[in-house]
Amino acid sequence: LDKQIDDVKEPQWVQLRERLLLTDEEVQHLKKFQGCMMSYHLLHWSLEVIVDGIPNKDDHDDMINAFYDKVHQVRRCHQKIKDTLDLPMPFQYFHIMSFMMVINLVLWSYALAITNSFFSPIIYLFIQVIFQGIRELSAALADPFGDDDVDFPIDDWLDDM
């Protein structure tokens, strides 16, 4: 998430202003911060809005505490996502998986080569395409917050709101 927050471009700021999610003053204030500090400010502002909207604040301490708990829950989820995205697949693990796939394909090719069938090359081609496809799909699904076709349509979800 830090990488995505750091990469907020001017068209995205304009889009946030057009959707009336942020004012010009708030955008200028948020541009001063790096990484997840922006999201912390947004969470803090949401708590201020909630608390300001509660009449007789002294009589509703339990309600205010419940809102604080919910916002802290969101914060914990945000941190869990950030920690997960900051922990990429280890270099050695990627190469061991690639090596295992090559060994598997070599064994398949040998097994199909010793059979007396004209369909062996076709079957091997399908097997190879399936294994390579699964590998590419897992790489694409490793980061669900990007701009790939398989990523979450966050912009569409914001438009629907």
Coordinates of N, CA and C in Angstrom, one line a residue:
L1 N 0.8 -1.2 0.0 CA 0.0 0.0 0.0 C 0.9 1.3 0.0
D2 N 2.0 1.2 0.7 CA 2.9 2.4 0.7 C 3.3 2.8 -0.8
K3 N 3.6 1.8 -1.6 CA 4.0 2.1 -2.9 C 2.9 2.8 -3.7
Q4 N 1.6 2.3 -3.5 CA 0.5 2.8 -4.2 C 0.2 4.2 -3.7
I5 N 0.3 4.4 -2.4 CA 0.0 5.7 -1.8 C 1.0 6.7 -2.2
D6 N 2.3 6.3 -2.3 CA 3.4 7.2 -2.7 C 3.2 7.6 -4.2
D7 N 2.5 6.8 -5.0 CA 2.4 7.0 -6.4 C 1.1 7.7 -6.8
V8 N 0.5 8.5 -5.8 CA -0.7 9.2 -6.1 C -0.4 10.3 -7.1
K9 N -0.9 10.2 -8.3 CA -0.6 11.2 -9.4 C -1.7 12.3 -9.4
E10 N -1.4 13.4 -10.1 CA -2.3 14.5 -10.1 C -3.7 14.2 -10.6
P11 N -3.8 13.3 -11.7 CA -5.2 13.0 -12.1 C -6.0 12.3 -11.0
Q12 N -5.3 11.5 -10.1 CA -6.0 10.8 -9.1 C -6.4 11.8 -8.0
W13 N -5.6 12.8 -7.7 CA -6.0 13.9 -6.8 C -7.2 14.6 -7.3
V14 N -7.2 14.9 -8.6 CA -8.3 15.6 -9.3 C -9.6 14.8 -9.2
Q15 N -9.5 13.5 -9.4 CA -10.6 12.6 -9.3 C -11.2 12.5 -7.9
L16 N -10.3 12.6 -6.8 CA -10.8 12.6 -5.5 C -11.5 13.9 -5.2
R17 N -11.1 15.0 -5.8 CA -11.7 16.3 -5.6 C -13.1 16.3 -6.3
E18 N -13.1 15.8 -7.5 CA -14.4 15.7 -8.3 C -15.4 14.9 -7.6
R19 N -15.0 13.8 -7.0 CA -16.0 13.0 -6.3 C -16.4 13.5 -4.9
L20 N -15.8 14.7 -4.6 CA -16.1 15.4 -3.4 C -15.7 14.6 -2.1
L21 N -14.7 13.7 -2.3 CA -14.2 13.0 -1.2 C -13.1 13.8 -0.4
L22 N -12.5 14.7 -1.1 CA -11.5 15.6 -0.4 C -11.6 17.0 -1.0
T23 N -11.3 18.0 -0.1 CA -11.3 19.4 -0.6 C -9.9 19.7 -1.1
D24 N -9.8 20.9 -1.7 CA -8.4 21.3 -2.1 C -7.5 21.5 -1.0
E25 N -8.0 22.0 0.1 CA -7.2 22.2 1.3 C -6.7 20.8 1.9
E26 N -7.6 19.8 1.9 CA -7.2 18.5 2.4 C -6.2 17.8 1.5
V27 N -6.3 18.0 0.2 CA -5.4 17.5 -0.8 C -4.0 18.1 -0.6
Q28 N -3.9 19.4 -0.4 CA -2.6 20.0 -0.2 C -2.0 19.5 1.1
H29 N -2.8 19.4 2.1 CA -2.3 18.9 3.4 C -1.8 17.4 3.3
L30 N -2.5 16.6 2.6 CA -2.1 15.2 2.4 C -0.9 15.0 1.6
K31 N -0.6 15.9 0.6 CA 0.5 15.8 -0.3 C 1.8 16.0 0.5
K32 N 1.7 16.5 1.7 CA 2.9 16.7 2.5 C 3.5 15.4 3.1
F33 N 2.6 14.4 3.2 CA 3.0 13.2 3.9 C 3.3 12.1 2.9
Q34 N 4.1 11.1 3.4 CA 4.6 10.0 2.6 C 3.9 8.7 3.1
G35 N 3.7 7.8 2.2 CA 3.2 6.5 2.5 C 2.0 6.4 3.3
C36 N 2.0 5.5 4.3 CA 0.7 5.2 5.0 C 0.4 6.4 6.0
M37 N 1.2 7.4 6.1 CA 0.9 8.5 7.0 C -0.4 9.2 6.4
M38 N -0.6 9.2 5.1 CA -1.8 9.7 4.5 C -3.0 9.0 5.0
S39 N -3.0 7.7 5.0 CA -4.1 6.9 5.4 C -4.4 7.1 6.9
Y40 N -3.3 7.3 7.7 CA -3.5 7.6 9.1 C -4.3 8.9 9.3
H41 N -3.9 9.9 8.5 CA -4.6 11.2 8.6 C -6.1 11.1 8.2
L42 N -6.3 10.3 7.2 CA -7.7 10.1 6.7 C -8.5 9.4 7.8
L43 N -7.9 8.4 8.5 CA -8.6 7.7 9.6 C -8.9 8.7 10.7
H44 N -7.9 9.5 11.0 CA -8.1 10.5 12.1 C -9.2 11.5 11.8
W45 N -9.2 11.9 10.5 CA -10.3 12.9 10.1 C -11.6 12.2 10.1
S46 N -11.7 10.9 9.8 CA -13.0 10.3 9.9 C -13.5 10.2 11.3
L47 N -12.6 10.0 12.2 CA -13.0 10.0 13.7 C -13.5 11.3 14.1
E48 N -12.8 12.4 13.6 CA -13.2 13.7 14.0 C -14.6 14.0 13.5
V49 N -14.9 13.6 12.3 CA -16.2 13.8 11.7 C -17.3 13.1 12.5
I50 N -17.0 11.9 12.8 CA -17.9 11.1 13.6 C -18.2 11.7 15.0
V51 N -17.1 12.1 15.6 CA -17.3 12.6 17.0 C -18.0 14.0 16.9
D52 N -17.7 14.8 15.9 CA -18.4 16.1 15.7 C -19.9 15.9 15.5
G53 N -20.3 14.8 14.8 CA -21.7 14.6 14.5 C -22.5 14.0 15.6
I54 N -21.9 13.7 16.8 CA -22.6 13.1 17.9 C -23.1 14.2 18.8
P55 N -24.4 14.4 19.0 CA -24.9 15.3 20.0 C -24.6 14.8 21.4
N56 N -24.4 15.7 22.4 CA -24.2 15.4 23.8 C -23.1 14.3 23.9
K57 N -21.9 14.7 23.5 CA -20.8 13.8 23.5 C -20.5 13.1 24.9
D58 N -20.8 13.9 25.9 CA -20.5 13.3 27.3 C -21.4 12.2 27.6
D59 N -22.6 12.2 27.0 CA -23.6 11.2 27.3 C -23.4 9.9 26.4
H60 N -22.6 10.0 25.4 CA -22.4 8.9 24.5 C -21.0 8.4 24.4
D61 N -20.3 8.3 25.5 CA -19.0 7.8 25.6 C -18.8 6.4 25.0
D62 N -19.8 5.5 25.3 CA -19.8 4.2 24.8 C -19.9 4.1 23.3
M63 N -20.7 5.0 22.7 CA -20.8 5.1 21.2 C -19.5 5.6 20.6
I64 N -18.9 6.6 21.2 CA -17.7 7.1 20.7 C -16.6 6.0 20.8
N65 N -16.5 5.3 21.9 CA -15.5 4.2 22.0 C -15.7 3.1 21.0
A66 N -17.0 2.9 20.7 CA -17.3 1.8 19.7 C -16.8 2.3 18.3
F67 N -16.9 3.6 18.0 CA -16.4 4.1 16.7 C -14.9 4.1 16.7
Y68 N -14.2 4.4 17.9 CA -12.8 4.3 18.0 C -12.3 2.9 17.7
D69 N -13.1 1.9 18.3 CA -12.7 0.5 18.1 C -12.8 0.1 16.6
K70 N -13.9 0.5 16.0 CA -14.0 0.2 14.5 C -12.9 0.8 13.7
V71 N -12.5 2.0 14.0 CA -11.5 2.7 13.2 C -10.1 2.0 13.5
H72 N -9.9 1.6 14.7 CA -8.7 0.9 15.0 C -8.7 -0.5 14.4
Q73 N -9.8 -1.1 14.2 CA -10.0 -2.4 13.5 C -9.6 -2.2 12.0
V74 N -10.1 -1.1 11.4 CA -9.7 -0.8 10.0 C -8.2 -0.6 10.0
R75 N -7.6 0.1 10.9 CA -6.2 0.4 11.0 C -5.4 -0.9 11.0
R76 N -5.9 -1.8 11.9 CA -5.2 -3.1 12.0 C -5.2 -3.9 10.7
C77 N -6.4 -3.9 10.0 CA -6.5 -4.5 8.7 C -5.6 -3.9 7.7
H78 N -5.5 -2.5 7.7 CA -4.6 -1.8 6.8 C -3.2 -2.2 7.0
Q79 N -2.8 -2.4 8.3 CA -1.4 -2.7 8.6 C -1.2 -4.2 8.2
K80 N -2.2 -5.1 8.3 CA -2.0 -6.5 7.9 C -1.8 -6.6 6.4
I81 N -2.6 -5.8 5.7 CA -2.4 -5.8 4.2 C -1.0 -5.2 3.8
K82 N -0.6 -4.2 4.5 CA 0.7 -3.5 4.2 C 1.8 -4.5 4.5
D83 N 1.7 -5.2 5.6 CA 2.8 -6.1 6.0 C 2.8 -7.3 5.0
T84 N 1.7 -7.8 4.6 CA 1.6 -8.9 3.6 C 2.2 -8.4 2.3
L85 N 1.9 -7.2 1.8 CA 2.5 -6.8 0.5 C 3.9 -6.4 0.6
D86 N 4.4 -6.1 1.8 CA 5.8 -5.8 2.0 C 6.7 -7.1 2.1
L87 N 6.0 -8.2 2.2 CA 6.7 -9.5 2.3 C 6.6 -10.2 0.9
P88 N 7.4 -9.9 0.0 CA 7.3 -10.6 -1.3 C 7.8 -12.0 -1.2
M89 N 7.5 -12.8 -2.3 CA 8.0 -14.1 -2.3 C 9.5 -14.2 -2.3
P90 N 10.1 -15.0 -1.4 CA 11.5 -15.1 -1.4 C 12.1 -15.5 -2.7
F91 N 13.3 -15.0 -3.0 CA 14.0 -15.3 -4.2 C 14.2 -16.8 -4.4
Q92 N 14.7 -17.4 -3.3 CA 15.0 -18.8 -3.4 C 13.7 -19.7 -3.6
Y93 N 12.6 -19.3 -3.0 CA 11.4 -20.0 -3.1 C 10.9 -19.9 -4.6
F94 N 11.0 -18.8 -5.2 CA 10.6 -18.6 -6.6 C 11.5 -19.6 -7.5
H95 N 12.8 -19.6 -7.3 CA 13.6 -20.5 -8.1 C 13.4 -22.0 -7.8
I96 N 13.2 -22.3 -6.6 CA 12.9 -23.7 -6.3 C 11.6 -24.1 -7.0
M97 N 10.6 -23.3 -6.9 CA 9.3 -23.6 -7.6 C 9.5 -23.7 -9.1
S98 N 10.3 -22.9 -9.7 CA 10.6 -22.9 -11.1 C 11.4 -24.2 -11.5
F99 N 12.3 -24.6 -10.6 CA 13.1 -25.8 -10.8 C 12.2 -27.0 -10.7
M100 N 11.3 -27.0 -9.7 CA 10.3 -28.1 -9.6 C 9.4 -28.3 -10.8
M101 N 9.0 -27.1 -11.4 CA 8.2 -27.2 -12.5 C 8.9 -27.8 -13.7
V102 N 10.2 -27.3 -13.9 CA 11.0 -27.9 -15.0 C 11.2 -29.4 -14.8
I103 N 11.5 -29.8 -13.6 CA 11.7 -31.3 -13.4 C 10.4 -32.0 -13.7
N104 N 9.3 -31.5 -13.3 CA 8.0 -32.1 -13.6 C 7.7 -32.2 -15.1
L105 N 8.0 -31.1 -15.8 CA 7.8 -31.1 -17.2 C 8.8 -32.1 -17.9
V106 N 10.0 -32.2 -17.4 CA 11.0 -33.2 -18.0 C 10.5 -34.6 -17.8
L107 N 10.0 -34.9 -16.6 CA 9.5 -36.2 -16.3 C 8.2 -36.5 -17.2
W108 N 7.3 -35.5 -17.3 CA 6.2 -35.7 -18.2 C 6.6 -36.0 -19.6
S109 N 7.6 -35.2 -20.1 CA 8.1 -35.4 -21.5 C 8.7 -36.8 -21.7
Y110 N 9.5 -37.3 -20.7 CA 10.0 -38.6 -20.8 C 9.0 -39.7 -20.8
A111 N 8.0 -39.5 -19.9 CA 6.9 -40.5 -19.8 C 6.1 -40.6 -21.0
L112 N 5.8 -39.4 -21.6 CA 5.0 -39.4 -22.8 C 5.9 -39.8 -24.1
A113 N 7.2 -39.6 -24.0 CA 8.1 -40.0 -25.1 C 8.2 -41.6 -25.2
I114 N 8.1 -42.3 -24.1 CA 8.3 -43.7 -24.2 C 6.9 -44.4 -24.5
T115 N 5.9 -43.7 -24.6 CA 4.6 -44.3 -24.9 C 4.5 -44.4 -26.4
N116 N 3.8 -45.3 -27.0 CA 3.6 -45.5 -28.4 C 2.3 -44.8 -28.8
S117 N 2.2 -43.5 -28.7 CA 1.0 -42.8 -29.1 C 1.4 -41.6 -29.9
F118 N 0.6 -41.3 -30.9 CA 0.7 -40.1 -31.7 C 0.2 -38.9 -31.0
F119 N -0.5 -39.1 -30.0 CA -1.1 -38.0 -29.2 C -0.2 -37.4 -28.1
S120 N 0.9 -38.1 -27.9 CA 1.9 -37.7 -26.8 C 2.3 -36.2 -27.0
P121 N 2.7 -35.8 -28.1 CA 3.2 -34.4 -28.2 C 2.0 -33.4 -28.0
I122 N 0.8 -33.7 -28.4 CA -0.3 -32.9 -28.1 C -0.6 -32.8 -26.6
I123 N -0.6 -34.0 -26.0 CA -0.9 -34.0 -24.6 C 0.2 -33.2 -23.8
Y124 N 1.5 -33.4 -24.2 CA 2.6 -32.7 -23.6 C 2.4 -31.2 -23.7
L125 N 2.0 -30.8 -24.9 CA 1.7 -29.3 -25.2 C 0.7 -28.8 -24.2
F126 N -0.4 -29.5 -24.1 CA -1.5 -29.1 -23.1 C -1.0 -29.0 -21.7
I127 N -0.2 -30.0 -21.3 CA 0.3 -30.1 -19.9 C 1.2 -28.9 -19.7
Q128 N 2.1 -28.6 -20.7 CA 3.0 -27.5 -20.5 C 2.3 -26.1 -20.5
V129 N 1.3 -26.0 -21.3 CA 0.5 -24.7 -21.3 C -0.2 -24.6 -20.0
I130 N -0.7 -25.6 -19.4 CA -1.5 -25.6 -18.2 C -0.5 -25.2 -17.0
F131 N 0.7 -25.8 -17.0 CA 1.6 -25.5 -15.9 C 2.1 -24.1 -16.0
Q132 N 2.5 -23.6 -17.2 CA 2.9 -22.3 -17.4 C 1.8 -21.3 -17.1
G133 N 0.6 -21.6 -17.4 CA -0.5 -20.7 -17.2 C -0.8 -20.6 -15.7
I134 N -0.7 -21.7 -14.9 CA -0.9 -21.6 -13.5 C 0.2 -20.8 -12.8
R135 N 1.4 -20.9 -13.4 CA 2.5 -20.1 -12.8 C 2.3 -18.6 -13.1
E136 N 1.9 -18.3 -14.3 CA 1.6 -16.9 -14.6 C 0.4 -16.3 -13.8
L137 N -0.6 -17.1 -13.7 CA -1.8 -16.7 -12.9 C -1.4 -16.4 -11.5
S138 N -0.6 -17.3 -10.9 CA -0.2 -17.1 -9.5 C 0.6 -15.8 -9.3
A139 N 1.5 -15.5 -10.3 CA 2.2 -14.3 -10.3 C 1.3 -13.1 -10.4
A140 N 0.3 -13.2 -11.2 CA -0.6 -12.0 -11.4 C -1.5 -11.8 -10.1
L141 N -1.9 -12.9 -9.5 CA -2.7 -12.8 -8.3 C -2.0 -12.5 -7.0
A142 N -0.6 -12.5 -7.1 CA 0.2 -12.2 -5.9 C 0.0 -10.8 -5.4
D143 N -0.4 -9.8 -6.3 CA -0.6 -8.4 -6.0 C -2.0 -8.0 -6.5
P144 N -3.0 -8.1 -5.6 CA -4.4 -7.8 -6.1 C -4.7 -6.4 -6.2
F145 N -3.8 -5.5 -5.9 CA -4.1 -4.0 -5.9 C -3.4 -3.3 -7.0
G146 N -3.0 -3.9 -8.1 CA -2.4 -3.2 -9.2 C -3.3 -2.9 -10.3
D147 N -2.8 -2.8 -11.5 CA -3.6 -2.4 -12.6 C -3.8 -3.6 -13.6
D148 N -3.5 -4.8 -13.2 CA -3.7 -5.9 -14.1 C -5.1 -6.3 -14.3
D149 N -5.4 -7.1 -15.3 CA -6.8 -7.5 -15.5 C -7.4 -8.3 -14.4
V150 N -6.6 -9.0 -13.6 CA -7.2 -9.8 -12.5 C -7.2 -9.1 -11.2
D151 N -6.8 -7.9 -11.1 CA -6.8 -7.1 -9.9 C -8.2 -6.6 -9.5
F152 N -8.3 -6.3 -8.3 CA -9.6 -5.7 -7.8 C -9.9 -4.4 -8.5
P153 N -11.2 -4.2 -9.0 CA -11.6 -3.0 -9.7 C -11.9 -1.9 -8.7
I154 N -10.9 -1.4 -8.0 CA -11.1 -0.4 -6.9 C -11.7 0.9 -7.4
D155 N -11.3 1.3 -8.6 CA -11.9 2.5 -9.2 C -13.4 2.4 -9.5
D156 N -13.7 1.2 -10.0 CA -15.2 0.9 -10.3 C -16.0 0.9 -9.0
W157 N -15.4 0.3 -7.9 CA -16.1 0.3 -6.7 C -16.3 1.7 -6.1
L158 N -15.3 2.5 -6.3 CA -15.4 3.9 -5.8 C -16.5 4.7 -6.6
D159 N -16.5 4.4 -7.9 CA -17.6 5.0 -8.8 C -19.0 4.6 -8.3
D160 N -19.1 3.3 -7.9 CA -20.4 2.8 -7.5 C -20.9 3.4 -6.2
M161 N -19.9 3.8 -5.4 CA -20.2 4.5 -4.1 C -20.8 5.8 -4.4

